[in-house]
Structure formats: C-alpha cells, structure tokens
mmCIF file of C-alpha atoms in Angstrom:
data_model
loop_
_atom_site.group_PDB
_atom_site.id
_atom_site.type_symbol
_atom_site.label_atom_id
_atom_site.label_comp_id
_atom_site.label_asym_id
_atom_site.label_seq_id
_atom_site.Cartn_x
_atom_site.Cartn_y
_atom_site.Cartn_z
ATOM 1 C CA UNK E 23 101.126 47.285 27.102
ATOM 2 C CA UNK E 24 100.800 51.019 26.535
ATOM 3 C CA UNK E 25 102.641 52.846 23.776
ATOM 4 C CA UNK E 26 104.919 54.451 26.355
ATOM 5 C CA UNK E 27 105.873 51.166 28.009
ATOM 6 C CA UNK E 28 106.299 49.507 24.613
ATOM 7 C CA UNK E 29 108.634 52.318 23.562
ATOM 8 C CA UNK E 30 110.598 51.892 26.808
ATOM 9 C CA UNK E 31 110.833 48.151 26.229
ATOM 10 C CA UNK E 32 112.143 48.692 22.684
ATOM 11 C CA UNK E 33 114.705 51.187 23.993
ATOM 12 C CA UNK E 34 115.887 48.677 26.590
ATOM 13 C CA UNK E 35 116.089 45.971 23.943
ATOM 14 C CA UNK E 36 118.151 48.203 21.633
ATOM 15 C CA UNK E 37 120.456 49.211 24.503
ATOM 16 C CA UNK E 38 120.891 45.529 25.358
ATOM 17 C CA UNK E 39 121.817 44.724 21.765
ATOM 18 C CA UNK E 40 124.498 47.423 21.772
ATOM 19 C CA UNK E 41 125.838 46.300 25.160
ATOM 20 C CA UNK E 42 125.899 42.644 24.092
ATOM 21 C CA UNK E 43 127.765 43.322 20.844
ATOM 22 C CA UNK E 44 130.230 45.943 22.016
ATOM 23 C CA UNK E 45 130.622 44.436 25.482
ATOM 24 C CA UNK E 46 131.681 41.255 23.709
ATOM 25 C CA UNK E 47 134.072 43.307 21.570
ATOM 26 C CA UNK E 48 135.631 44.970 24.638
ATOM 27 C CA UNK E 49 136.016 41.690 26.540
ATOM 28 C CA UNK E 50 137.594 39.813 23.629
ATOM 29 C CA UNK E 51 139.806 42.771 22.630
ATOM 30 C CA UNK E 52 141.013 43.435 26.172
ATOM 31 C CA UNK E 53 141.783 39.800 26.885
ATOM 32 C CA UNK E 54 143.503 39.583 23.494
ATOM 33 C CA UNK E 55 145.739 42.522 24.414
ATOM 34 C CA UNK E 56 146.577 40.907 27.741
ATOM 35 C CA UNK E 57 147.875 37.844 25.892
ATOM 36 C CA UNK E 58 150.997 39.899 25.136
ATOM 37 C CA UNK E 59 151.916 40.097 28.839
ATOM 38 C CA UNK E 60 154.091 37.521 30.601
ATOM 39 C CA UNK E 61 151.581 36.872 33.399
ATOM 40 C CA UNK E 62 148.748 36.145 30.948
ATOM 41 C CA UNK E 63 150.972 33.954 28.786
ATOM 42 C CA UNK E 64 151.794 31.928 31.871
ATOM 43 C CA UNK E 65 148.125 31.806 32.905
ATOM 44 C CA UNK E 66 147.084 30.413 29.527
ATOM 45 C CA UNK E 67 149.543 27.553 29.861
ATOM 46 C CA UNK E 68 147.416 25.737 32.470
ATOM 47 C CA UNK E 69 144.588 25.478 29.950
ATOM 48 C CA UNK E 70 146.516 25.026 26.710
ATOM 49 C CA UNK E 71 148.846 22.304 27.915
ATOM 50 C CA UNK E 72 145.967 20.153 29.155
ATOM 51 C CA UNK E 73 143.863 20.010 26.014
ATOM 52 C CA UNK E 74 144.596 18.050 22.849
ATOM 53 C CA UNK E 75 143.003 20.900 20.881
ATOM 54 C CA UNK E 76 145.835 23.295 21.737
ATOM 55 C CA UNK E 77 148.705 21.461 23.428
ATOM 56 C CA UNK E 78 150.414 20.640 20.120
ATOM 57 C CA UNK E 79 150.554 24.338 19.168
ATOM 58 C CA UNK E 80 151.688 25.261 22.648
ATOM 59 C CA UNK E 81 154.516 22.714 22.433
ATOM 60 C CA UNK E 82 155.443 23.964 18.966
ATOM 61 C CA UNK E 83 155.386 27.732 19.672
ATOM 62 C CA UNK E 84 156.261 27.932 23.359
ATOM 63 C CA UNK E 85 154.474 29.846 26.091
ATOM 64 C CA UNK E 86 154.985 33.457 24.956
ATOM 65 C CA UNK E 87 154.552 32.959 21.207
ATOM 66 C CA UNK E 88 151.481 30.783 21.685
ATOM 67 C CA UNK E 89 149.948 33.475 23.869
ATOM 68 C CA UNK E 90 150.817 36.198 21.350
ATOM 69 C CA UNK E 91 149.211 34.192 18.548
ATOM 70 C CA UNK E 92 146.043 33.788 20.627
ATOM 71 C CA UNK E 93 146.129 37.519 21.315
ATOM 72 C CA UNK E 94 146.305 38.336 17.610
ATOM 73 C CA UNK E 95 143.398 35.998 16.867
ATOM 74 C CA UNK E 96 141.301 37.455 19.687
ATOM 75 C CA UNK E 97 142.007 41.054 18.651
ATOM 76 C CA UNK E 98 141.088 40.228 15.040
ATOM 77 C CA UNK E 99 137.844 38.566 16.173
ATOM 78 C CA UNK E 100 136.947 41.594 18.307
ATOM 79 C CA UNK E 101 137.646 44.064 15.497
ATOM 80 C CA UNK E 102 135.594 42.013 13.040
ATOM 81 C CA UNK E 103 132.605 41.876 15.402
ATOM 82 C CA UNK E 104 132.858 45.662 15.849
ATOM 83 C CA UNK E 105 132.442 46.269 12.095
ATOM 84 C CA UNK E 106 128.726 45.386 12.223
ATOM 85 C CA UNK E 107 127.360 48.854 11.189
ATOM 86 C CA UNK E 108 129.479 49.008 8.022
ATOM 87 C CA UNK E 109 130.343 45.376 7.260
ATOM 88 C CA UNK E 110 127.776 42.962 8.695
ATOM 89 C CA UNK E 111 129.220 39.932 6.904
ATOM 90 C CA UNK E 112 132.681 40.650 8.385
ATOM 91 C CA UNK E 113 131.023 41.006 11.791
ATOM 92 C CA UNK E 114 129.308 37.647 11.305
ATOM 93 C CA UNK E 115 132.663 36.054 10.453
ATOM 94 C CA UNK E 116 134.155 37.524 13.634
ATOM 95 C CA UNK E 117 131.202 36.234 15.644
ATOM 96 C CA UNK E 118 131.616 32.757 14.151
ATOM 97 C CA UNK E 119 135.280 32.915 15.181
ATOM 98 C CA UNK E 120 134.180 33.868 18.699
ATOM 99 C CA UNK E 121 131.811 30.888 18.761
ATOM 100 C CA UNK E 122 134.715 28.557 17.950
ATOM 101 C CA UNK E 123 136.866 30.303 20.548
ATOM 102 C CA UNK E 124 134.266 29.996 23.319
ATOM 103 C CA UNK E 125 133.474 26.380 22.452
ATOM 104 C CA UNK E 126 137.195 25.715 22.765
ATOM 105 C CA UNK E 127 137.442 27.393 26.160
ATOM 106 C CA UNK E 128 134.315 25.600 27.383
ATOM 107 C CA UNK E 129 135.944 22.302 26.365
ATOM 108 C CA UNK E 130 138.527 23.039 29.077
ATOM 109 C CA UNK E 131 135.901 21.825 31.555
ATOM 110 C CA UNK E 132 136.776 18.354 30.306
ATOM 111 C CA UNK E 133 140.561 18.695 30.305
ATOM 112 C CA UNK E 134 141.742 21.228 32.891
ATOM 113 C CA UNK E 135 142.697 19.994 36.358
ATOM 114 C CA UNK E 136 141.125 21.816 39.304
ATOM 115 C CA UNK E 137 137.730 22.600 37.745
ATOM 116 C CA UNK E 138 135.830 21.162 40.697
ATOM 117 C CA UNK E 139 136.202 22.397 44.266
ATOM 118 C CA UNK E 140 138.403 19.931 46.171
ATOM 119 C CA UNK E 141 136.472 17.696 48.580
ATOM 120 C CA UNK E 142 133.126 18.678 47.024
ATOM 121 C CA UNK E 143 133.323 17.528 43.395
ATOM 122 C CA UNK E 144 130.577 18.102 40.854
ATOM 123 C CA UNK E 145 128.714 20.525 40.755
ATOM 124 C CA UNK E 146 130.865 22.698 43.067
ATOM 125 C CA UNK E 147 133.075 24.714 40.731
ATOM 126 C CA UNK E 148 136.402 25.969 41.994
ATOM 127 C CA UNK E 149 136.788 29.769 41.860
ATOM 128 C CA UNK E 150 139.577 29.293 39.327
ATOM 129 C CA UNK E 151 139.576 27.741 36.847
ATOM 130 C CA UNK E 152 135.971 26.476 37.175
ATOM 131 C CA UNK E 153 134.025 29.678 37.829
ATOM 132 C CA UNK E 154 136.439 31.606 35.604
ATOM 133 C CA UNK E 155 135.535 29.372 32.644
ATOM 134 C CA UNK E 156 131.792 29.331 33.322
ATOM 135 C CA UNK E 157 131.391 32.942 32.133
ATOM 136 C CA UNK E 158 132.208 31.780 28.630
ATOM 137 C CA UNK E 159 128.795 30.148 28.426
ATOM 138 C CA UNK E 160 127.249 33.645 28.400
ATOM 139 C CA UNK E 161 129.960 34.874 26.019
ATOM 140 C CA UNK E 162 129.099 31.975 23.714
ATOM 141 C CA UNK E 163 125.442 33.015 23.761
ATOM 142 C CA UNK E 164 126.409 36.604 22.927
ATOM 143 C CA UNK E 165 128.577 35.405 20.023
ATOM 144 C CA UNK E 166 125.768 33.207 18.675
ATOM 145 C CA UNK E 167 123.351 36.145 18.859
ATOM 146 C CA UNK E 168 125.772 38.600 17.185
ATOM 147 C CA UNK E 169 126.460 36.075 14.414
ATOM 148 C CA UNK E 170 122.766 35.565 13.698
ATOM 149 C CA UNK E 171 121.941 39.264 13.851
ATOM 150 C CA UNK E 172 124.847 40.214 11.568
ATOM 151 C CA UNK E 173 123.949 37.486 9.055
ATOM 152 C CA UNK E 174 120.361 38.754 8.951
ATOM 153 C CA UNK E 175 121.622 42.309 8.425
ATOM 154 C CA UNK E 176 123.923 41.169 5.606
ATOM 155 C CA UNK E 177 121.038 39.300 3.989
ATOM 156 C CA UNK E 178 118.779 42.351 4.250
ATOM 157 C CA UNK E 179 121.435 44.514 2.566
ATOM 158 C CA UNK E 180 121.619 42.129 -0.389
ATOM 159 C CA UNK E 181 117.882 42.421 -1.043
#
C-alpha cells in the first residue's frame, strides 16, 4: 500500500468512526424524541406488552407514560454517547446503556407476534416487526464498538 492510499484508508476509517458514533447518537436521540408522540407510544405497545422484560412496567405506567420514560432513557443514552470528546467515561456508560437497550429490542424476536412472514416462517422476516427489529443488530455492534473505544480513551487519559 502506498503512503497516499494508506492515508486515504486512515481518513475513511476516521470518517467511519465519526459516522458510527454520531449516527448512533442521532438514531437513538431521534427515536427517543418520537417516544413523546401518541403514534410512537402506541407503536411501542406491540413490543412492550409481549415481553416479560417490559410488560410489567407497561402495565404499571400505561402506554403514554411508559413511552415517555423510554424516550427519556433513550435521549439520556444518546447525549452520554455524544460526550466522547470531553467525557469518554460518560460516553462509555451511555454506550453500555445502548448495548442493554439493543439486547432488549433484539429479544423481541422471541416474544413479538408477527416476526416471521406468514406462510413462509423462518427465516423469512416480515417487513414489520421482523425487518424493523433486525437493524438493531448493527446498532448493537455500533454500541459495542463505541463502548470499547470510549473505555480505551478514558484509560489513556488516566495514564
């Protein structure tokens, strides 16, 4: 690899790192803000009411308040991840929260009705909710990467 192509590769890698971190921030923040709308609160109910991880809280808080609570958590996670340049340990905490969040949403594959395309079954995912949930596998990977990178940065600062 020539110096020029190596420099281009490093630039692409750095751009990818920025897009992964702040793309994750935008996605989580935006979806968190949407949790304050009636249509999103209703949309969440199909997932929350079918999983033992969340159904108790949904029953306790109701549709709108449960959605608002999720929105607050998601916005906090997004803001924490965004603090990476100044507060890498806070960013790592946000990323760890995102990991828990995405593992939770991926668990919906086991509990949500309609994941598989009717008449086809596994592995044919339905457009919604199946394909909708599948994207969280990539989001999980981004959260794992941002957590590791932020923890390394925090460790380097302590030295």
